[in-house]
CSV table of C-alpha atoms in Angstrom, one decimal:
chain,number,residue,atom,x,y,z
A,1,UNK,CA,-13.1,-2.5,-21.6
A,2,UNK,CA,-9.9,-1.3,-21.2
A,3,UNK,CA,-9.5,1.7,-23.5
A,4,UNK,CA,-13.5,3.4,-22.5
A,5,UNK,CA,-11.8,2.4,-18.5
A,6,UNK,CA,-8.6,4.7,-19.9
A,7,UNK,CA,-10.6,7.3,-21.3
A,8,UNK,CA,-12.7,7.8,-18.6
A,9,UNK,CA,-9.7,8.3,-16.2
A,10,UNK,CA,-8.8,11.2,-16.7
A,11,UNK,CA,-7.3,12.6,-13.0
A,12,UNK,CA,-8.9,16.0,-12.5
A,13,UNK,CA,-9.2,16.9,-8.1
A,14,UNK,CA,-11.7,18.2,-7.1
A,15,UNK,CA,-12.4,22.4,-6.2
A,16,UNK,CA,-13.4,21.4,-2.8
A,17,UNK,CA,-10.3,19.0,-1.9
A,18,UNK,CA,-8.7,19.4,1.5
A,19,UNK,CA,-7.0,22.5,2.1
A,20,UNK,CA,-4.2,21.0,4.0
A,21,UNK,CA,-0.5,21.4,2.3
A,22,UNK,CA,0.8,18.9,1.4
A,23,UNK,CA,4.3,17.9,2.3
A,24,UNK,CA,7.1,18.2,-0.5
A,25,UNK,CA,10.2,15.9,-1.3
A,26,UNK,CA,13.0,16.7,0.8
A,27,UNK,CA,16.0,18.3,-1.4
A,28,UNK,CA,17.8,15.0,-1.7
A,29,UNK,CA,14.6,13.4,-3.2
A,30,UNK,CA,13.7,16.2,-5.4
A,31,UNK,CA,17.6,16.5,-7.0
A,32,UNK,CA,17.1,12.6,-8.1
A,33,UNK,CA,15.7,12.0,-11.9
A,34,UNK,CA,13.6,9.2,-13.2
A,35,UNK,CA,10.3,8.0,-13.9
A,36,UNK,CA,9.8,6.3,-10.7
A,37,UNK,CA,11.0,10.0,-8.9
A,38,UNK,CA,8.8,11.9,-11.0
A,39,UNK,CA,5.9,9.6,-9.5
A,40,UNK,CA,6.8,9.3,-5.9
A,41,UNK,CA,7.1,13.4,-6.0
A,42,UNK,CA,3.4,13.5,-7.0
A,43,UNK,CA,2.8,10.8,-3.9
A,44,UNK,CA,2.4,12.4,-0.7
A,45,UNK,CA,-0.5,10.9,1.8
A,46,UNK,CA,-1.8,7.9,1.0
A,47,UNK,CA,-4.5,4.8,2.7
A,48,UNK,CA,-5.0,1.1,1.9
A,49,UNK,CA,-8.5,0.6,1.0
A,50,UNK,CA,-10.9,-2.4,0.4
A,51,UNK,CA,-9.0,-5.1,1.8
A,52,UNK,CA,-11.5,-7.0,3.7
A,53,UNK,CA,-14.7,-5.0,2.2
A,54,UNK,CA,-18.0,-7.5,0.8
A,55,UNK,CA,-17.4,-5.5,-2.4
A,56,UNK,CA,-15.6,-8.6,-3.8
A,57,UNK,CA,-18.4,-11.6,-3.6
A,58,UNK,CA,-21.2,-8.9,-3.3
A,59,UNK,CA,-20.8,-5.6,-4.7
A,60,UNK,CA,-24.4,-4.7,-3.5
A,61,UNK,CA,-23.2,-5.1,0.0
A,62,UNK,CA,-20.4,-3.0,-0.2
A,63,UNK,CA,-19.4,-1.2,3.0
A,64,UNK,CA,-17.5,1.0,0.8
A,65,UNK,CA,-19.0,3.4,-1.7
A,66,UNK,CA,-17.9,5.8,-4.5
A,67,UNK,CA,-18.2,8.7,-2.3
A,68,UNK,CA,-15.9,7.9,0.3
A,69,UNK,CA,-13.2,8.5,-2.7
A,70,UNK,CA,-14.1,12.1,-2.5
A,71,UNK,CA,-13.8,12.1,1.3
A,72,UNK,CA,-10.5,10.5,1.1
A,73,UNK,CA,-9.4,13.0,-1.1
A,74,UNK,CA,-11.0,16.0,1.1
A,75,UNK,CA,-9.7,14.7,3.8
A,76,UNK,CA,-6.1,15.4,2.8
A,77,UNK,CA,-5.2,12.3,1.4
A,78,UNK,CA,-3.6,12.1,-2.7
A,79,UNK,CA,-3.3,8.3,-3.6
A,80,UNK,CA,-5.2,4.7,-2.2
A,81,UNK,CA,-3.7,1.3,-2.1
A,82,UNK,CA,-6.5,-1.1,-2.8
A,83,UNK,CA,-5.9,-4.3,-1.3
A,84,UNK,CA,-6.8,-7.3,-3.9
A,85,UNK,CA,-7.0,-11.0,-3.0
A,86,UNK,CA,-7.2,-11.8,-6.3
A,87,UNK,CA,-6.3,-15.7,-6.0
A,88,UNK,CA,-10.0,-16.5,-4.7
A,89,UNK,CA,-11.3,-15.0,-7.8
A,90,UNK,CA,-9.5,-17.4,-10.2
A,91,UNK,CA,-10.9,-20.5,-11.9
A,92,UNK,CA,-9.0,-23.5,-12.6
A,93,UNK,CA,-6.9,-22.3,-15.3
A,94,UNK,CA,-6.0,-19.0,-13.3
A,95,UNK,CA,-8.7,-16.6,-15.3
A,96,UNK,CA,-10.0,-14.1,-13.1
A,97,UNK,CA,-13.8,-13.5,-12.2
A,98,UNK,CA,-15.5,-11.1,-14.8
A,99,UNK,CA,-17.8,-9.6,-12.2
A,100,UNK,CA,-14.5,-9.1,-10.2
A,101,UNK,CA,-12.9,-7.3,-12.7
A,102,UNK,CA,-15.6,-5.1,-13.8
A,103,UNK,CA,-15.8,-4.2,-9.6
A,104,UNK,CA,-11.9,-3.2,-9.9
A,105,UNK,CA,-12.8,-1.1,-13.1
A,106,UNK,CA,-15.0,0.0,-10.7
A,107,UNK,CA,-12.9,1.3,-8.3
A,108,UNK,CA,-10.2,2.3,-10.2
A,109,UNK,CA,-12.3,4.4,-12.3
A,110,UNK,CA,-14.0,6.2,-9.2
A,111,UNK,CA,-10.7,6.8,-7.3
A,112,UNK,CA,-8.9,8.6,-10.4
A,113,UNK,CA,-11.9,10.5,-11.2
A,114,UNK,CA,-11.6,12.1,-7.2
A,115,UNK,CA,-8.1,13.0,-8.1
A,116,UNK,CA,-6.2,9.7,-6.4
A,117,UNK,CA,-3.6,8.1,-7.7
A,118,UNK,CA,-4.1,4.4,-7.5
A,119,UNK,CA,-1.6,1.5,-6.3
A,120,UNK,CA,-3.2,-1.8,-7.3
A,121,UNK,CA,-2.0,-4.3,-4.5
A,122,UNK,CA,-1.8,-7.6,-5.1
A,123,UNK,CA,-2.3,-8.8,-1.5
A,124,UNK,CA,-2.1,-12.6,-1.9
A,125,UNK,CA,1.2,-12.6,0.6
A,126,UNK,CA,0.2,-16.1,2.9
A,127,UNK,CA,-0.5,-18.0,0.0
A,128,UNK,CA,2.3,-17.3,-2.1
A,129,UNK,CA,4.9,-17.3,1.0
A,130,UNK,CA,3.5,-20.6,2.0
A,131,UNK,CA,4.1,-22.2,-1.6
A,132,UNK,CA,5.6,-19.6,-3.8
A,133,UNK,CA,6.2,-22.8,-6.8
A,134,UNK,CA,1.9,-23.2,-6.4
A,135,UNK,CA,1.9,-18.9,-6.4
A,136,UNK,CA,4.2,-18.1,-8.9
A,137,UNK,CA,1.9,-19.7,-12.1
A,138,UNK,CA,-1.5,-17.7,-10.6
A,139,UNK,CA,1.0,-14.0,-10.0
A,140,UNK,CA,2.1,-14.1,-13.9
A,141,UNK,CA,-1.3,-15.0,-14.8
A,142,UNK,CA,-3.2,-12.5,-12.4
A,143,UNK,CA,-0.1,-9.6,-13.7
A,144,UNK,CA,-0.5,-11.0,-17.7
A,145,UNK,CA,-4.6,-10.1,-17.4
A,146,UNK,CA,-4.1,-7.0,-15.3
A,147,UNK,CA,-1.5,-5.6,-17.0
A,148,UNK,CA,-3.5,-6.0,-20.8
A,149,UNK,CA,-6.7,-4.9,-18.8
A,150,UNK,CA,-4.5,-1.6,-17.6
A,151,UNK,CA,-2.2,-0.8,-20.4
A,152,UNK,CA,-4.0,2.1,-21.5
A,153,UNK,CA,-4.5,3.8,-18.0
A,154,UNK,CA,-3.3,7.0,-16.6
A,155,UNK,CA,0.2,6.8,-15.3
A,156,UNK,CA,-1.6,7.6,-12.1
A,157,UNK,CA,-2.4,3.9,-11.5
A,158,UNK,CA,0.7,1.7,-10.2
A,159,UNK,CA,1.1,-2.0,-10.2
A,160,UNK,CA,2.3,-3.5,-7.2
A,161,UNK,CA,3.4,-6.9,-7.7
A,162,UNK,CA,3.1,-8.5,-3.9
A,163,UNK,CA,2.8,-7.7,-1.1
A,164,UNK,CA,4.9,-8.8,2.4
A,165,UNK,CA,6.6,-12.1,0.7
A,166,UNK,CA,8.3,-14.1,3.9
A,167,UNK,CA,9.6,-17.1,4.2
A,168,UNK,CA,9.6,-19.9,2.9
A,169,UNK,CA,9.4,-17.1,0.0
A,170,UNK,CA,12.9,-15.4,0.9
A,171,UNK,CA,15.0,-13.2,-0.9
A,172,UNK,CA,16.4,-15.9,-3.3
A,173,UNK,CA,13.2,-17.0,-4.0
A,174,UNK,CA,11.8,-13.5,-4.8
A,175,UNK,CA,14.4,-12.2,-6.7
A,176,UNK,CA,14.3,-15.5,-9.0
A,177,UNK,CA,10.3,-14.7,-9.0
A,178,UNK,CA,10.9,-10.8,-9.9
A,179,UNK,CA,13.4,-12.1,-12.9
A,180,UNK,CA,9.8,-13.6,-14.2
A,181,UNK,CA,7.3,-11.3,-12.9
A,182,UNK,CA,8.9,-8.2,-14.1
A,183,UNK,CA,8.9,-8.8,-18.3
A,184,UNK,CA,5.4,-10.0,-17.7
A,185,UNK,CA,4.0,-6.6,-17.0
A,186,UNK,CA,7.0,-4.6,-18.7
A,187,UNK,CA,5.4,-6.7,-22.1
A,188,UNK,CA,2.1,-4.3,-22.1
A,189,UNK,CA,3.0,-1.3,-19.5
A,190,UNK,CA,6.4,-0.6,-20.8
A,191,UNK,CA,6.3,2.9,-18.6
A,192,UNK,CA,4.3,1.8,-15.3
A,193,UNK,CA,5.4,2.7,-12.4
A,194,UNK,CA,6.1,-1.0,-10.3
A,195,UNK,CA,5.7,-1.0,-6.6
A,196,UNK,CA,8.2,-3.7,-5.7
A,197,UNK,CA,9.3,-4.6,-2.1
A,198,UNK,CA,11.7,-6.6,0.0
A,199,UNK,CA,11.5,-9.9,1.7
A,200,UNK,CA,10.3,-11.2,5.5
A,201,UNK,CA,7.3,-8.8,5.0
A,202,UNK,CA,8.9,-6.0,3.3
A,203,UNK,CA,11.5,-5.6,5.7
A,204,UNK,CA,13.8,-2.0,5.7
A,205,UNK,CA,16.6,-4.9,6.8
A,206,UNK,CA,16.1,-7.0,3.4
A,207,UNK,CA,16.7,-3.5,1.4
A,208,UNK,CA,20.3,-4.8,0.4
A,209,UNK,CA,19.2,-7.8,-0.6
A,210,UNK,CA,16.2,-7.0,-3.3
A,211,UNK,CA,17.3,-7.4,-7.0
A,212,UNK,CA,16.2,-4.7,-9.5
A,213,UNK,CA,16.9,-4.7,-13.1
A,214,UNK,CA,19.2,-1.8,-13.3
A,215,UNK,CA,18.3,-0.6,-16.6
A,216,UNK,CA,14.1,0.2,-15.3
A,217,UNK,CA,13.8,3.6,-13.5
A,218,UNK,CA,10.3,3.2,-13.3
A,219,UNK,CA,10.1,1.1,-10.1
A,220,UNK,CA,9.3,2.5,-6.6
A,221,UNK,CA,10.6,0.3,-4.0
A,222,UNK,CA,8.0,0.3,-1.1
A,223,UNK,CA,8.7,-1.2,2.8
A,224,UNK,CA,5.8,-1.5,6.2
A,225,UNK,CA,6.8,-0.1,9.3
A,226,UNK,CA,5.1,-1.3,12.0
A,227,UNK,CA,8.0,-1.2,14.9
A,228,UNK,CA,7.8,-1.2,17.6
A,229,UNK,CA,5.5,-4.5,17.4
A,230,UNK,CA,5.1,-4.7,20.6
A,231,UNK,CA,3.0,-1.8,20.9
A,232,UNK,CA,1.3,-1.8,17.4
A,233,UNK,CA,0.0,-5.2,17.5
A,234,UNK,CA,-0.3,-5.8,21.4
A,235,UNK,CA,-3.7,-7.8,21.4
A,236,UNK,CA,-3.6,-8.4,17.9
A,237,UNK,CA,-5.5,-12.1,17.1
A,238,UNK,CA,-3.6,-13.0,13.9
A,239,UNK,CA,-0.4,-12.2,16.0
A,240,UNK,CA,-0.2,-15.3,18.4
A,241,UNK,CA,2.1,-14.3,20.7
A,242,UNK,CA,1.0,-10.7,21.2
A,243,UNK,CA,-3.1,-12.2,21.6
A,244,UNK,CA,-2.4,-11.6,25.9
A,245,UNK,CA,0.0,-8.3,25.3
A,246,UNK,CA,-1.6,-5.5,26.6
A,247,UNK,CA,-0.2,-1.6,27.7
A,248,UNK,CA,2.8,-1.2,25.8
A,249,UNK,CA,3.5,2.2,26.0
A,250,UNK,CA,5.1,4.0,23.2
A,251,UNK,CA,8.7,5.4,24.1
A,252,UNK,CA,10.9,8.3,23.5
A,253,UNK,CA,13.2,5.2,22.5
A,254,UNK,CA,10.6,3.8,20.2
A,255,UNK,CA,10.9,7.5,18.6
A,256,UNK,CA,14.3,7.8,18.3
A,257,UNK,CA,14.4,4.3,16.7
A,258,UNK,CA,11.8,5.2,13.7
A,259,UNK,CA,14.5,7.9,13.2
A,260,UNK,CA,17.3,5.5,12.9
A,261,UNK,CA,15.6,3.3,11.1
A,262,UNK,CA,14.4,5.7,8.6
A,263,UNK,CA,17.6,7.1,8.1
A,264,UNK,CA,18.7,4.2,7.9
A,265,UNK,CA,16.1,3.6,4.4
A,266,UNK,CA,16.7,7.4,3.0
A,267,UNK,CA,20.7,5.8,3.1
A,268,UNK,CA,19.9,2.8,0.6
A,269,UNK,CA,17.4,5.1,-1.2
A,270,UNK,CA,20.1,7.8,-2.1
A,271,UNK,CA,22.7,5.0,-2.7
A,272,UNK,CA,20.7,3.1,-4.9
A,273,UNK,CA,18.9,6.1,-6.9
A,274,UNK,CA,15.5,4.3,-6.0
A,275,UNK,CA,12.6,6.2,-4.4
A,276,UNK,CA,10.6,5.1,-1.5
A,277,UNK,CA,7.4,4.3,-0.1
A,278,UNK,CA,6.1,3.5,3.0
A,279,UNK,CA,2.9,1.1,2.5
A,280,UNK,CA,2.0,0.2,5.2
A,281,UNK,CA,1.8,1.5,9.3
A,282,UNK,CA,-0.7,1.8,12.1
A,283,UNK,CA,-1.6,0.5,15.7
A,284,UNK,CA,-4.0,-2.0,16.2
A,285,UNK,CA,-7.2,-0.1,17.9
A,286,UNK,CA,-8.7,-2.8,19.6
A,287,UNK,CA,-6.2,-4.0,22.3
A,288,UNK,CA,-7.1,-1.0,24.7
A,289,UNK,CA,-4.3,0.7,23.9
A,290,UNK,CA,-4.9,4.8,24.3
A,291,UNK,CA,-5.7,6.7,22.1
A,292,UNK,CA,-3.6,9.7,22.7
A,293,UNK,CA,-0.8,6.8,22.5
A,294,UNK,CA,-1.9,5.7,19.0
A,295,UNK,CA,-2.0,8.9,18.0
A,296,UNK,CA,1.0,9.9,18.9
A,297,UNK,CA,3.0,7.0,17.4
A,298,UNK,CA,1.4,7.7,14.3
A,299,UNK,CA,2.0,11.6,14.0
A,300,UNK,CA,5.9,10.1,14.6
A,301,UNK,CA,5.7,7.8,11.9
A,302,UNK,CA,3.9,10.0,9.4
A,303,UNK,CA,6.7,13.3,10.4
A,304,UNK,CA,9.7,11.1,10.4
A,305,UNK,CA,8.6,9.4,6.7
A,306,UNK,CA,7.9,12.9,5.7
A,307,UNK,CA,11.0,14.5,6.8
A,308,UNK,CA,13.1,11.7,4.9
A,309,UNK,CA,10.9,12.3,1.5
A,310,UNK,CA,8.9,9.1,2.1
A,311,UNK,CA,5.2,9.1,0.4
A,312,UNK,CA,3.6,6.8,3.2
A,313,UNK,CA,0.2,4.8,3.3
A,314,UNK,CA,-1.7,4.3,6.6
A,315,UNK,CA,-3.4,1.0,7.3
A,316,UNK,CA,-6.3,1.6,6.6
A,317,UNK,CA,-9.1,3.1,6.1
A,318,UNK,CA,-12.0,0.5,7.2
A,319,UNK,CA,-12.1,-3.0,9.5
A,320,UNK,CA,-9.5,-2.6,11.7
A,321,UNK,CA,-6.7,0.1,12.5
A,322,UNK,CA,-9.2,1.7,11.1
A,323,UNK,CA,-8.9,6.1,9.9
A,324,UNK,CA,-12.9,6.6,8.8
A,325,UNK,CA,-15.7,4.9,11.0
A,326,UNK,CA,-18.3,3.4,8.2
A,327,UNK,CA,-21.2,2.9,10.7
A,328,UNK,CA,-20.7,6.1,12.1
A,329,UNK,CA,-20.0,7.9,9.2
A,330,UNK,CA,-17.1,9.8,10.1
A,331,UNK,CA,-13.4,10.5,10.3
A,332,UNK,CA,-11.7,9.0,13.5
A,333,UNK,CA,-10.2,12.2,14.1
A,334,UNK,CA,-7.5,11.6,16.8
A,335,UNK,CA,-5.7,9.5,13.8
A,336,UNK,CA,-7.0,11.7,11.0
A,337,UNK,CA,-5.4,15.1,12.6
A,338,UNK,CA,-2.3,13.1,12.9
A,339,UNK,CA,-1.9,11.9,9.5
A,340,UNK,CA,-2.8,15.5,8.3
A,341,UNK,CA,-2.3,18.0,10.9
A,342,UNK,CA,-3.9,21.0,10.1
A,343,UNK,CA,-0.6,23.4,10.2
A,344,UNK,CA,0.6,21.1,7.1
């Protein structure tokens, strides 16, 4: 399956994709050399995709559909992160689902075909914090079968080994996991691009302490912003303490600290030689909180990322936070036009 998959990605955009520029590595990013460079300067705007979609279990009742690849890439946007719980799809010996790999052949396929680069997620974060000894048997088996199933893919198509670890899975732990996880895929995609993040949920903090080999150049180190979490996760369920927060505005402070912060990233990035990518950001939409509010914290976090030379991934494109209304059929514009303002 793989090699007709690889010979039916081949990238080519569309003539009718979004006329908005698209924003260009800053000169500090554009001087640096390597694989993993050469990729991030073809990243730009980016959303996570299919996370919580029936496509999994059901593919007929997919909220999702081909087509809304093409409207991702119309709507300004060059690469998807698709979201994969892949751990539910196992049997007992840790062999994934057929029907759920022939749905990611799926998807993969459809994407590149739009013109999207592709960031395979592997999204299994809880399960593997909670017991990483139980996770780390089912990530080398999932990233042995993926990466045979993907070897001959476009170099469009990244792996990204997990997402968020945290505690009990801290940086010791990880770094001891990467030592593993790393050959495994480097054994049949010898020139992938990796996504590869830090601990306590891809912290910018826990930069310093993520372990790279240092002879592989082909590894984009990715981190989630999501501060300040008081106002992009007031009212969020899964959040217990912030269930009762309501009308957090979002500060000049707030602003001045994604600054900091960032500049703070674009240091270790330049230090290290590594490029960057922000996965994940948004503001939780169903707390009440304004919209002119969310909007604005995200045209912050998508100008600052930008200025530093960071491709960036909203979260996301359906069930919650969410860029494009399915029921409705539409954009939800006030984000939209600040992801991709229509001056560039």
């Amino acid at each position: 399956m793989s090699l007709l998959l690889a010979s039916a990605m081949v990238l080519a955009a569309p003539a009718n994709a979004a006329s908005q520029a698209t924003p260009q590595p800053t000169t500090s990013a554009a001087a640096m050399s390597g694989p993993a460079w050469r990729t991030a300067s073809h990243l730009h705007r980016g959303v996570n995709i299919l996370g919580y979609d029936p496509i999994w279990r059901v593919p007929a009742k997919a909220r999702f559909k081909a087509r809304h690849f093409r409207i991702i890439r119309q709507g300004g946007f060059d690469f998807v992160r698709v979201v994969l719980q892949s751990f539910g799809h196992m049997d007992a010996q840790n062999r994934l689902d057929p029907q759920w790999l022939r749905t990611l052949d799926g998807v993969v396929k459809d994407a590149t075909a739009a013109g999207l680069s592709v960031i395979i997620d592997e999204h299994d974060f809880n399960l593997c914090s909670a017991e990483p000894d139980a996770c780390e048997p089912k990530l080398i088996a999932f990233w042995t079968q993926i990466g045979e199933r993907y070897r001959n893919a476009p170099d469009t198509v990244l792996f990204e080994l997990l997402n968020e670890p945290h505690a009990p899975l801290d940086d010791a732990r990880w770094n001891a996991m990467l030592r593993k996880l790393i050959p495994v895929v480097r054994a049949t995609n010898p020139t992938r691009t990796l996504v590869i993040g830090p601990s306590r949920w891809n912290n910018l903090e826990e930069l310093p302490k993520l372990e790279l080999p240092k002879d592989d150049r082909n590894i984009l180190v990715t981190f989630h912003s999501y501060e300040p979490f008081r106002f992009t996760h007031q009212g969020a369920p899964w959040a217990h303490d912030m269930v009762g927060v309501k009308g957090v505005p979002f500060t000049a402070a707030d602003e001045a600290r994604i600054n900091a912060d960032y500049d703070k990233v674009g240091a270790w990035s330049k230090a290290n030689d590594r490029p960057v990518l922000m996965g994940e950001f948004g503001a939780y939409e169903k707390s009440g909180t304004p919209m002119a509010a969310r909007a604005r914290y995200t045209a912050t976090v998508r100008r600052e990322a930008e200025a530093h030379g960071f491709p960036w991934a909203y979260w996301q494109f359906d069930s919650d936070f969410i860029l494009y209304d399915i029921d409705r059929d539409q954009w939800v514009e006030p984000i939209r036009q600040a992801l991709v303002p229509k001056e560039g």
